[in-house]
XYZ file of C-alpha atoms in Angstrom:
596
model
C 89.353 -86.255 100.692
C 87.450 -83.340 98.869
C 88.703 -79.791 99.662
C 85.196 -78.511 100.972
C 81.362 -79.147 101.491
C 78.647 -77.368 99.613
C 75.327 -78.009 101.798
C 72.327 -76.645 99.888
C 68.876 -76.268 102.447
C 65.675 -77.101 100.216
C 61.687 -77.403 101.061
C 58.423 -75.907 100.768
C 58.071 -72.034 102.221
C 57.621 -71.932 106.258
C 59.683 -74.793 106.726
C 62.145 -73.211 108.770
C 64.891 -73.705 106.779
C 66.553 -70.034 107.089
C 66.185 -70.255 110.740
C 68.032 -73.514 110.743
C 70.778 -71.614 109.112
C 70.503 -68.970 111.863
C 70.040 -70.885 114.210
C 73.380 -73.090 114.147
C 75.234 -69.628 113.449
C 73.938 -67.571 116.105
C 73.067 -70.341 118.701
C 70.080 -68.776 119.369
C 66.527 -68.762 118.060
C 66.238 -65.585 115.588
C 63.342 -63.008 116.235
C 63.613 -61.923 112.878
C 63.821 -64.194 110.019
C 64.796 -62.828 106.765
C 63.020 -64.520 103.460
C 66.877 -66.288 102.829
C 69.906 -66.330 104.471
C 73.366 -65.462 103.089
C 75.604 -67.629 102.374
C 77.214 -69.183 105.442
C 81.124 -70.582 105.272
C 82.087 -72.693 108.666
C 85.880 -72.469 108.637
C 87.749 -75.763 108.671
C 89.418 -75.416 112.336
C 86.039 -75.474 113.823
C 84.178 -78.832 111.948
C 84.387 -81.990 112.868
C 85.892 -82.990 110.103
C 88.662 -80.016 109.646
C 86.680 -79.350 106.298
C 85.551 -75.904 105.217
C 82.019 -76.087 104.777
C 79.436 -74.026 102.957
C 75.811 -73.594 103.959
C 73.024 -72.456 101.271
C 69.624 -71.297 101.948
C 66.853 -71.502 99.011
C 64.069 -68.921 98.934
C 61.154 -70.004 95.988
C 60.321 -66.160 96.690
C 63.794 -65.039 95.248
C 65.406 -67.321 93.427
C 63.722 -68.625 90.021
C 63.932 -72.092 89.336
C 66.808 -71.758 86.724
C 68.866 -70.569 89.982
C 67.392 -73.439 92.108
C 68.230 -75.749 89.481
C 72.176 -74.493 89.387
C 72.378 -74.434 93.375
C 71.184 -78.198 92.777
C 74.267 -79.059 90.552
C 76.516 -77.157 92.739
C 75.499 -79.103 95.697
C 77.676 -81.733 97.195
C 74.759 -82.754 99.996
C 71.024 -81.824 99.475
C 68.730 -81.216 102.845
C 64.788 -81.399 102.222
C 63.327 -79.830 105.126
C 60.281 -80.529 105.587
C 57.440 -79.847 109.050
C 57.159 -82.415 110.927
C 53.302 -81.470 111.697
C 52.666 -80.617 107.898
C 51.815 -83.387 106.552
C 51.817 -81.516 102.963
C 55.377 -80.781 103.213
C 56.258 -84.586 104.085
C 54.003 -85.214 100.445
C 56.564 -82.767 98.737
C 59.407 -85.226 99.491
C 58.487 -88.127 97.035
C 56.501 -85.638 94.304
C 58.375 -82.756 94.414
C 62.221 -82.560 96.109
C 63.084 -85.721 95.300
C 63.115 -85.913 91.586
C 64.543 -82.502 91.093
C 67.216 -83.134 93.176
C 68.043 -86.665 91.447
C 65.031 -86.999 88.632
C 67.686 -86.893 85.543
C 70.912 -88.283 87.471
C 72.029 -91.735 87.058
C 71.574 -94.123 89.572
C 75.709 -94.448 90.686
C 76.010 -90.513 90.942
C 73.292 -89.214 92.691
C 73.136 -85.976 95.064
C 73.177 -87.758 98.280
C 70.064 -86.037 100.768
C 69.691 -85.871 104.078
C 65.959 -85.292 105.191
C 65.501 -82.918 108.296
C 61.947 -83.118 110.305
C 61.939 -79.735 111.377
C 59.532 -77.743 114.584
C 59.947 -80.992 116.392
C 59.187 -78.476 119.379
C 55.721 -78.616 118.319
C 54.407 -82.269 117.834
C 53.794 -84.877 120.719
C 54.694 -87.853 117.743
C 57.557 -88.515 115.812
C 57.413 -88.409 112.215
C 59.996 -91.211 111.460
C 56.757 -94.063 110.837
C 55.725 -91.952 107.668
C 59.356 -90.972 106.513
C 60.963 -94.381 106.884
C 59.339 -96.285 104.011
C 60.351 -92.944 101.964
C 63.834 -93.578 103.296
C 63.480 -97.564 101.789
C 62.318 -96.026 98.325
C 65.548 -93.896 97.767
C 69.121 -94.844 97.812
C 70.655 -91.855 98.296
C 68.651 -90.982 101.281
C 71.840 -90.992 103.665
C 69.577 -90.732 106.843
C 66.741 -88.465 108.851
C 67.001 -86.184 111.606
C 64.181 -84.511 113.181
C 65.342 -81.090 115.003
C 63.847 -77.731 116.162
C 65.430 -74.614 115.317
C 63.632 -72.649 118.184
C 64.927 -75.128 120.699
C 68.477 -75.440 119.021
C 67.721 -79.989 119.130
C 69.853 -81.482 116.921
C 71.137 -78.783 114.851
C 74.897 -79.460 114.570
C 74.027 -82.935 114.074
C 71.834 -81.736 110.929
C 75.102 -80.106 109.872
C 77.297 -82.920 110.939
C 75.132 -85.566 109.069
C 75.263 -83.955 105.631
C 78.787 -82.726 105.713
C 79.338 -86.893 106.799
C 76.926 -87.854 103.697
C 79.869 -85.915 101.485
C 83.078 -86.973 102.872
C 81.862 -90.434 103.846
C 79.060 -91.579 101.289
C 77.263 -94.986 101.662
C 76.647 -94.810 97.344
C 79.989 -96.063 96.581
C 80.300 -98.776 99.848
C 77.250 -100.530 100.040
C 73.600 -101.632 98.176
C 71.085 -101.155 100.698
C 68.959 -103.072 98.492
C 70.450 -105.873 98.399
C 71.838 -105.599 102.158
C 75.724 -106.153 100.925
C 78.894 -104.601 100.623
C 79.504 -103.352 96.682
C 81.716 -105.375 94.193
C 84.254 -102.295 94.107
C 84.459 -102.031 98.049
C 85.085 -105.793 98.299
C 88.163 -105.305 95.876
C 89.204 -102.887 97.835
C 88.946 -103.658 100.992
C 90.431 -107.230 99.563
C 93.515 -105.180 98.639
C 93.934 -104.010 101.983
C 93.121 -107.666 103.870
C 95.897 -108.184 101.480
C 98.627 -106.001 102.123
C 97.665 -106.786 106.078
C 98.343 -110.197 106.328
C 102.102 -109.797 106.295
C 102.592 -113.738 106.665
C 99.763 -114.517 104.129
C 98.148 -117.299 106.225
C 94.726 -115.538 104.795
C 93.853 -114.804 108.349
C 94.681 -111.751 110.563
C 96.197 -112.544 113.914
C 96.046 -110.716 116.655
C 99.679 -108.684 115.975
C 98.611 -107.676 112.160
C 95.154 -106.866 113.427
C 96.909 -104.614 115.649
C 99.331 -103.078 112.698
C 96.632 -102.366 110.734
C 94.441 -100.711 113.698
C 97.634 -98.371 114.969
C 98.310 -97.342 110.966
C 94.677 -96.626 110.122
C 93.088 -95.285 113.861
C 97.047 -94.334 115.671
C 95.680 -96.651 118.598
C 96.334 -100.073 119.069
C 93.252 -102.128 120.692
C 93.838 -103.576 123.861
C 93.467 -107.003 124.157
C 90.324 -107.359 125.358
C 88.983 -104.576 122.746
C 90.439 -107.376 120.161
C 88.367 -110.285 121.548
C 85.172 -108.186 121.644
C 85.897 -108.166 117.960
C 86.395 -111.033 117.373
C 83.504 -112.766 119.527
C 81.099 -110.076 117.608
C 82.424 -111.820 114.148
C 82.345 -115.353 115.477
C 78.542 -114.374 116.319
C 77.496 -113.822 112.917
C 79.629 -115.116 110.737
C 80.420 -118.464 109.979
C 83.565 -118.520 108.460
C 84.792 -115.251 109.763
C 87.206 -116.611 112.777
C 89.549 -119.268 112.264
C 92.619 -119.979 113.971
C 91.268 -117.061 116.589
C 92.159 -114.935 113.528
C 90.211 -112.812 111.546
C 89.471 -113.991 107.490
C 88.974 -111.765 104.768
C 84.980 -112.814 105.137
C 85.322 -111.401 108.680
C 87.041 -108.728 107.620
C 84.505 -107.919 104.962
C 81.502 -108.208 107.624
C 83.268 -106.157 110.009
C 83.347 -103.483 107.434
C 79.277 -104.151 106.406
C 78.306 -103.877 109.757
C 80.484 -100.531 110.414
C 78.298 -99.282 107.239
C 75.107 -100.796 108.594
C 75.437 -98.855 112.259
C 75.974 -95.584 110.525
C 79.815 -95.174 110.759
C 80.626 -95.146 107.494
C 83.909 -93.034 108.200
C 85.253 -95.656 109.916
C 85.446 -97.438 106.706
C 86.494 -94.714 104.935
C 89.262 -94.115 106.895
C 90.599 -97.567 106.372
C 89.866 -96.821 102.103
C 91.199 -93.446 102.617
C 94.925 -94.737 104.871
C 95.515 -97.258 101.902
C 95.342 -94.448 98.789
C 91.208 -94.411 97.713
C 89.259 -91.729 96.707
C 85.674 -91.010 96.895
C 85.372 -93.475 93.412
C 87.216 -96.111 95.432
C 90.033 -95.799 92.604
C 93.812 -95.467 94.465
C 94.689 -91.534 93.912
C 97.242 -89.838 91.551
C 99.005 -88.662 94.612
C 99.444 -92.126 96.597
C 100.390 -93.755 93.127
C 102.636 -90.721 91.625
C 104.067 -88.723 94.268
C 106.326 -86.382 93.031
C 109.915 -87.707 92.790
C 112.422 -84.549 91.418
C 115.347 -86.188 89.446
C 118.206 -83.439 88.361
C 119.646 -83.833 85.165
C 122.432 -86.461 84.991
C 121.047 -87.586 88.553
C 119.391 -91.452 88.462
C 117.059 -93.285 90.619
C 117.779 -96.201 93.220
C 115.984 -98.282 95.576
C 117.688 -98.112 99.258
C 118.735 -100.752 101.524
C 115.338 -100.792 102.877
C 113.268 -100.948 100.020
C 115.171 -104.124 98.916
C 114.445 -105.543 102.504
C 110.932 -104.578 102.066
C 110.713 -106.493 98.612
C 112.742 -109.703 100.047
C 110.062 -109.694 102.437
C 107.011 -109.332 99.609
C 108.821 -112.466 97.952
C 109.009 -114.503 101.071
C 105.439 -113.818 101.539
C 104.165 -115.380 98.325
C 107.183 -117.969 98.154
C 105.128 -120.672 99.311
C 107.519 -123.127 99.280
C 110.255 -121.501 100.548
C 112.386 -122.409 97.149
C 113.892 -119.282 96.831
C 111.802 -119.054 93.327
C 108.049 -117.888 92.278
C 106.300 -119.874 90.493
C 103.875 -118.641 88.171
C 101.165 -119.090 90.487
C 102.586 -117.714 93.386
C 103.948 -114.549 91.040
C 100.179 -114.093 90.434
C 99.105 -114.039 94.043
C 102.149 -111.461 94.803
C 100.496 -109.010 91.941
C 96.776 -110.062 93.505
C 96.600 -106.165 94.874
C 97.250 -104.737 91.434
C 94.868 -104.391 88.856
C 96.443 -105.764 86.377
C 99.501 -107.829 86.211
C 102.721 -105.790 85.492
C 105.495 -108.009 84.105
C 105.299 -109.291 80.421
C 106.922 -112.020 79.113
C 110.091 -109.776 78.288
C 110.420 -109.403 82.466
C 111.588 -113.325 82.550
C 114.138 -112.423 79.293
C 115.623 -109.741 81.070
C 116.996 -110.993 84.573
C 118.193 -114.685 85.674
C 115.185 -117.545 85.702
C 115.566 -120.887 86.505
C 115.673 -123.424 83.831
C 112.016 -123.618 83.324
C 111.821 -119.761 83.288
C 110.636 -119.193 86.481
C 111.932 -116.285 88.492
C 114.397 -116.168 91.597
C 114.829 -113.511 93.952
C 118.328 -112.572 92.636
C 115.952 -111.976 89.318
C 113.412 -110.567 91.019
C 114.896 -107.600 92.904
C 117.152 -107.252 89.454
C 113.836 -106.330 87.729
C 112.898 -103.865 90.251
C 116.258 -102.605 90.122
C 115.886 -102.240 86.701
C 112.486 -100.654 86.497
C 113.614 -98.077 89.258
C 116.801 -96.873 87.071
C 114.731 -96.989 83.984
C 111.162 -95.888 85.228
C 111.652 -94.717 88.510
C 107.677 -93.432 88.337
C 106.245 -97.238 87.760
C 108.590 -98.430 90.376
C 106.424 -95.641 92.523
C 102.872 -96.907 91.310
C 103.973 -100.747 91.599
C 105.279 -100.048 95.002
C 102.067 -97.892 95.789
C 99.688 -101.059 94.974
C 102.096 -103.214 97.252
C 101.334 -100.776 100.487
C 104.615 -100.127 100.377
C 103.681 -96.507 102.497
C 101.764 -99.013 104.887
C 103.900 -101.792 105.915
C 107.542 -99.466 105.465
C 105.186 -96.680 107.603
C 106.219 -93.959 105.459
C 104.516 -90.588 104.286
C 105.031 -91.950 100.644
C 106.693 -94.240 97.771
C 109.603 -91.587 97.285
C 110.882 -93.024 100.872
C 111.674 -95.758 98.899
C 113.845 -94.088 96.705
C 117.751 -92.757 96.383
C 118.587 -90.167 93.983
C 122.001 -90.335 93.070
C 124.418 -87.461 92.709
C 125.753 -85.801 89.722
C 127.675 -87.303 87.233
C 129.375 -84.787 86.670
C 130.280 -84.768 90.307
C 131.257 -88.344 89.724
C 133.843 -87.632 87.039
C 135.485 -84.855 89.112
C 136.179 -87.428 91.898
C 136.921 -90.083 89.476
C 134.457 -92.493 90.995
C 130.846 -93.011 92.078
C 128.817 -93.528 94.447
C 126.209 -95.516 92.115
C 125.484 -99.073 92.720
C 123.315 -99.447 89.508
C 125.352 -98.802 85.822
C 124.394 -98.950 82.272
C 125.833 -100.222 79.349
C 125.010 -99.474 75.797
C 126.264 -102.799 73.791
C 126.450 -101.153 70.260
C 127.421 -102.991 67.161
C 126.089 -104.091 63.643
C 123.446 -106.781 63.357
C 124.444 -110.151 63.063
C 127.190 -109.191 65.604
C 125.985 -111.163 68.911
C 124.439 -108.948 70.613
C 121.390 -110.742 71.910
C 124.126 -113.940 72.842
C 126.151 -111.312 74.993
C 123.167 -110.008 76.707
C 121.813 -113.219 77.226
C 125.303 -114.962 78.400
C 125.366 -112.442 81.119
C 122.598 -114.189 82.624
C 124.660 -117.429 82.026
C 122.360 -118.644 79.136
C 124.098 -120.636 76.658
C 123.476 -120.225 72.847
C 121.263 -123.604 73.464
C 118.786 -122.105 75.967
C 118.589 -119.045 73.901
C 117.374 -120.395 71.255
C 114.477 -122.313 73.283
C 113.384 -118.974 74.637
C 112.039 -117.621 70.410
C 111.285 -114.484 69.634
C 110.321 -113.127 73.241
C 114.001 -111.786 73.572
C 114.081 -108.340 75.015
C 116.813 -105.930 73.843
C 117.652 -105.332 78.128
C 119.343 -107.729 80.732
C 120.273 -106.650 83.950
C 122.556 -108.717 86.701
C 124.774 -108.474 89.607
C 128.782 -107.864 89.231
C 131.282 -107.536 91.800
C 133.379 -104.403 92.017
C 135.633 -104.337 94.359
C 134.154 -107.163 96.703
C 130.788 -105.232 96.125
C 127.711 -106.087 94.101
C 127.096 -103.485 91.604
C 123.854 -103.835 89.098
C 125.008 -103.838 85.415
C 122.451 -102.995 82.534
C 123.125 -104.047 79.409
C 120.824 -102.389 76.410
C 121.199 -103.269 72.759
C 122.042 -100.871 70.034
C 122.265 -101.388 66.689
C 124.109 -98.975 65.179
C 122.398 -98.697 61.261
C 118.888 -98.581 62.625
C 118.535 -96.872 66.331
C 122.073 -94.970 66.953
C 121.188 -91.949 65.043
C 121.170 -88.585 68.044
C 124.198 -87.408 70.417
C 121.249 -88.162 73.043
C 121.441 -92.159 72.427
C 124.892 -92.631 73.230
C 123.926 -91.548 76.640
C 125.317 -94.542 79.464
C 127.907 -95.153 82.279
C 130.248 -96.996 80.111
C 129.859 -98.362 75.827
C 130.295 -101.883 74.845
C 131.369 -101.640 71.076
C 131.213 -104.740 69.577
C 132.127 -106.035 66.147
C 132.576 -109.515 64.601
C 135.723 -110.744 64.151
C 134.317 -113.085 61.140
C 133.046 -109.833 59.464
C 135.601 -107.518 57.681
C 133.660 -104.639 57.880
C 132.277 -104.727 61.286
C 134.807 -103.552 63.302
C 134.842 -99.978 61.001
C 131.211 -99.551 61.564
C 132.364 -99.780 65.241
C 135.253 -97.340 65.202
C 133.192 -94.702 63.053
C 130.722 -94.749 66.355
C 133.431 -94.245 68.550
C 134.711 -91.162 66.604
C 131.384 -89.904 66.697
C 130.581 -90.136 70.208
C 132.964 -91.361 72.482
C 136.197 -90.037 71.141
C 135.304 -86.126 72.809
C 132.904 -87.670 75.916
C 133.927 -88.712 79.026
C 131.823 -92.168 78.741
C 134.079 -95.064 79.117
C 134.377 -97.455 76.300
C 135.737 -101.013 75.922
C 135.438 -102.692 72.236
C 134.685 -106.399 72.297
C 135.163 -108.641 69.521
C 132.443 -111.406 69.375
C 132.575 -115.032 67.655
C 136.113 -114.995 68.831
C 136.152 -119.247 68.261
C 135.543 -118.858 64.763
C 138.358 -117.686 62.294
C 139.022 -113.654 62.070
C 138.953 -112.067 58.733
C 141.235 -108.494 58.415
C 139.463 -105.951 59.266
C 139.103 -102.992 56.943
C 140.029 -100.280 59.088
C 143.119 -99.243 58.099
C 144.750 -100.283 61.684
C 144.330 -103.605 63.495
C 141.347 -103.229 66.565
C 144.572 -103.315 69.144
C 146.319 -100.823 67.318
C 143.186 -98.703 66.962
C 142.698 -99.075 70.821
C 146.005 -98.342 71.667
C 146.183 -95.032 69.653
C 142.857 -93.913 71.556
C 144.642 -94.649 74.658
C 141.776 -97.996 75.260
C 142.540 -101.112 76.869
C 142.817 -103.911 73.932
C 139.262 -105.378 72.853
C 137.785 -108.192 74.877
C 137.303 -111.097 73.206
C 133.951 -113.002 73.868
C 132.374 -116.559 72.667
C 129.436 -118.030 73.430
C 131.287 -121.359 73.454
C 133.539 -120.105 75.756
C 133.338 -120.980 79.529
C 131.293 -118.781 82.038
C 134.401 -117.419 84.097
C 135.915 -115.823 80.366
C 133.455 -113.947 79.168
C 131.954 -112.821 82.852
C 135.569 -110.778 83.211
C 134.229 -108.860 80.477
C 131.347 -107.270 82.496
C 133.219 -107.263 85.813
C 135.418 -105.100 83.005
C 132.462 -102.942 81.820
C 130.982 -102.648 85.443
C 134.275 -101.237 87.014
C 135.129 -99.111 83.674
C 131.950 -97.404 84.659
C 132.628 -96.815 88.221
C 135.678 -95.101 87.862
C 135.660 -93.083 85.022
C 139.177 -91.329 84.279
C 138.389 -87.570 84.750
C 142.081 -86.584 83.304
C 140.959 -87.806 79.272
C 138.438 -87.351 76.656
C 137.588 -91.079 76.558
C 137.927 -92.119 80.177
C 138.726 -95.737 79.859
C 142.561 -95.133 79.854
C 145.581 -97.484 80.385
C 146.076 -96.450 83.427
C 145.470 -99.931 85.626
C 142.612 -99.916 87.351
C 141.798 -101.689 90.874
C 141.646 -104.853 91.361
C 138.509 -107.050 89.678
């Protein structure tokens, strides 16, 4: 909502615009009435709204049109005042206010105005019959109110009508043309029906109409407040009641018809709860709240967050398979605007054999994107409602932040549940295979899967009788490992081919470079270990290397091998990285570790 409301007072002279001003100020009728009033600023604390709001007077006697014309642009809400037994100044409306208030503005961002019959005191008739079709000409005629400044009728309202035409416009909600809710409202307000209907029957029942009426309005309705709606739907809608629920087409009329009566803020404060601005767009504060990350901190979802997106993937599991189709993955992204996985999401977490993704996959991939990108995991869990259904202030609820790692390596262990692994070696060593095993793909179904292979796979490992989330990233060494920065992770997979005389020296070299002086842990792995090994050209075997460096012996890993082999190489990597040896250089010492 905007910060303030500039209302600029316009008409012919002797209107009694200045003594409206006066008028609402002083309470009183004013004896003397200066050509203009002075700017008038109604603190926040005493509007209806709790917005500051700013009143301007215009005098044609001593202002020039040039100033007029500025007022105009600074104007958030325009009132033409006009008599009400002038008929003249009614005429001025249509030929005159109208199209300088709006004459060069395009039709979507028009001043909105707010006409004001004023000396009501002095007719017997109202003037409505000649201002309504005026009203039916212009859209962004909000409404009319006829008032008298001498006899104080109706001047708050005045007030309270145009700061309302600001902070809760009709423009961006509904065509009173055409009688019907605009294409941007129904998307949002679709969002919202949405996000509602916790169970996704597509109807609201009685306990989510109630959840959504306590988050939006703090009250619940009482149960016979909940019929009333209901019966007033059933009345006019055909489809809007089924099941003695409430459908997104009753939903959408309820809305129309809160537009259509004049309470547009009740709408608004539905659009406004879920994250929309005045555009109807979601706001860069309810997408990106701000989320501070120390250095050598990283970013987790909690408990809660992974209970909250178990429960999204129920919702859209239709089935109840335990796995989301890709139809059913496309109704769970329905309230973003635009769908956020790629085909690299499926390459990077466990599928089923068609490629569809599970729920162990699923919450990997948020996992993933919250260690990686903890801002996107914000804006993806903004567009889920997230702040609704958890009923929190914002996404960062959502969030843990761990401690230092530095704080880690003091204590020798962590308190992190998510790790990740550089895998750094030549090309041509097997990379891509070792990522892709760890999601228990054989060489087979790797090859099925083309070019789509992303150089990231994340999974689940057991520490210590706990899950812990492992992320493997790819490095090859003669193209991408070129700072100090890149060698950045919670424990380095080197890995060399044993068929390849010079690979495991390419591997050693990085080690030197990086690891030797760090405190990462690193484990070497030697890959292709079915096929015959050729000597290495490093002028000590790999064990011998490790075993002068004080490193446990390299791992040896196949993709022919079976599952259980090569998966006690990342149980290996995941526990290497949650207790790091503080007492050495390279932390991945001899000593024994705990149990796997």
């Amino acid at each position: 909502m905007r910060g303030d409301v500039r209302i600029l007072l316009v008409g012919e002279p002797k209107v009694g615009k200045t003594s409206l001003i006066m008028s609402l100020v002083s309470e009183e009728f004013p004896e003397e009435v200066p050509a203009r009033a002075e700017e008038i600023t109604i603190p926040a604390d005493v509007t209806p709204e709790r917005i500051p709001t700013h009143i301007i007077d215009y005098s044609a006697s001593e202002q020039t049109d040039d100033e007029l014309q500025d007022e105009i642009n600074r104007a958030n809400v325009v009132c033409v005042v006009y008599d009400v037994n002038k008929e003249s100044t009614i005429e001025k409306i249509q030929s005159k206010w109208i199209p300088l208030v709006n004459g060069s503005t395009e039709k979507g961002n028009r001043i909105p105005v707010i006409l004001v019959g004023n000396k009501s005191d002095l007719q017997g008739a109202s003037s409505m019959e000649t201002i309504l079709p005026i009203m039916n000409q212009y859209m962004e005629i909000e409404t009319c109110v006829e008032c008298s400044a001498k006899n104080l009728k109706n001047i708050s309202e005045l007030f309270f009508y145009a700061q309302k035409a600001v902070l809760h416009p009709t423009a961006p909600l509904y065509n009173p043309e055409d009688k019907q809710l605009k294409s941007s409202c129904v998307q949002a307000l679709t969002r919202i029906f949405n996000i509602s209907d916790q169970d996704n029957d597509g109807i609201l029942n009685d306990t989510e109409m109630n959840f959504f009426q306590k988050y939006c309005f703090r009250n619940p309705l009482t149960p016979q407040a909940l019929e009333d709606v209901k019966t007033v739907v059933w009345k006019n809608t055909s489809d809007g009641i089924q099941d003695d629920g409430l459908t997104l087409s009753g939903f959408l009329f309820l809305n129309m018809l809160f537009i259509q009566r004049g309470r547009h803020e009740t709408t608004w404060t539905v659009l406004r709860k879920f994250g929309y601005d005045d555009n109807l767009e979601l706001t860069d504060d309810y997408l990106h709240p701000q989320l501070r990350v120390p250095y050598n901190c990283t970013t987790e979802l909690n408990h809660c967050t992974y209970m909250f997106l178990q429960q999204v993937f129920e919702k859209y599991d239709a089935d109840n398979d335990g796995i989301l189709s890709p139809i059913e993955l496309k109704n769970l992204f329905n309230v973003f605007p635009y769908f956020p996985w790629g085909p690299e999401a499926f390459n990077t977490v466990c599928t089923d054999e068609r490629g569809w993704i599970t729920l162990h996959g699923y919450l990997c991939h948020w996992t993933f994107t919250t260690y990686l990108d903890v801002h996107r995991c914000l804006e993806y869990l903004g567009y889920l409602g997230y702040t609704t259904i958890m009923e929190q202030e914002s996404q960062t609820a959502a969030i843990t932040v761990t401690r230092s790692k530095k704080l880690d390596l003091e204590k020798g262990q962590t308190q992190r549940n998510v790790f990740l692994c550089k895998v750094i070696g030549p090309k041509g060593t097997g990379k891509t295979a070792f990522l892709q095993a760890f999601l228990g793909r054989s060489l087979k179904m790797q090859s099925e899967m083309g070019r789509d292979v992303f150089d990231f796979t994340i999974n689940t490992v057991q520490v210590n009788s706990q899950d812990k989330y492992l992320i493997l990233h790819e490095v090859d060494v003669d193209t991408e490992f070129l700072k100090a920065s890149s060698a950045s992770c919670d424990v380095a997979c080197l890995m060399y081919d044993i068929t390849d005389a010079k690979s495991f020296n390419y591997c050693a070299s990085i080690y030197k470079e990086h690891y030797m002086e760090s405190r990462i842990p690193c484990i070497f792995v030697a890959s292709k270990a079915d096929l015959p090994e050729q000597k290495q050209e490093q002028g000590i075997t790999p064990v011998e290397f490790c075993y002068k460096h004080r490193l446990p012996a390299p791992f040896h890993f196949s993709c022919n091998s079976d599952e259980a082999t090569n998966s006690q190489i990342y149980s290996r990597l995941a526990l290497a990285a949650a207790f790091p040896d503080p007492s050495l250089g390279s932390s991945c010492s001899l000593v024994p570790w705990p149990n796997l």
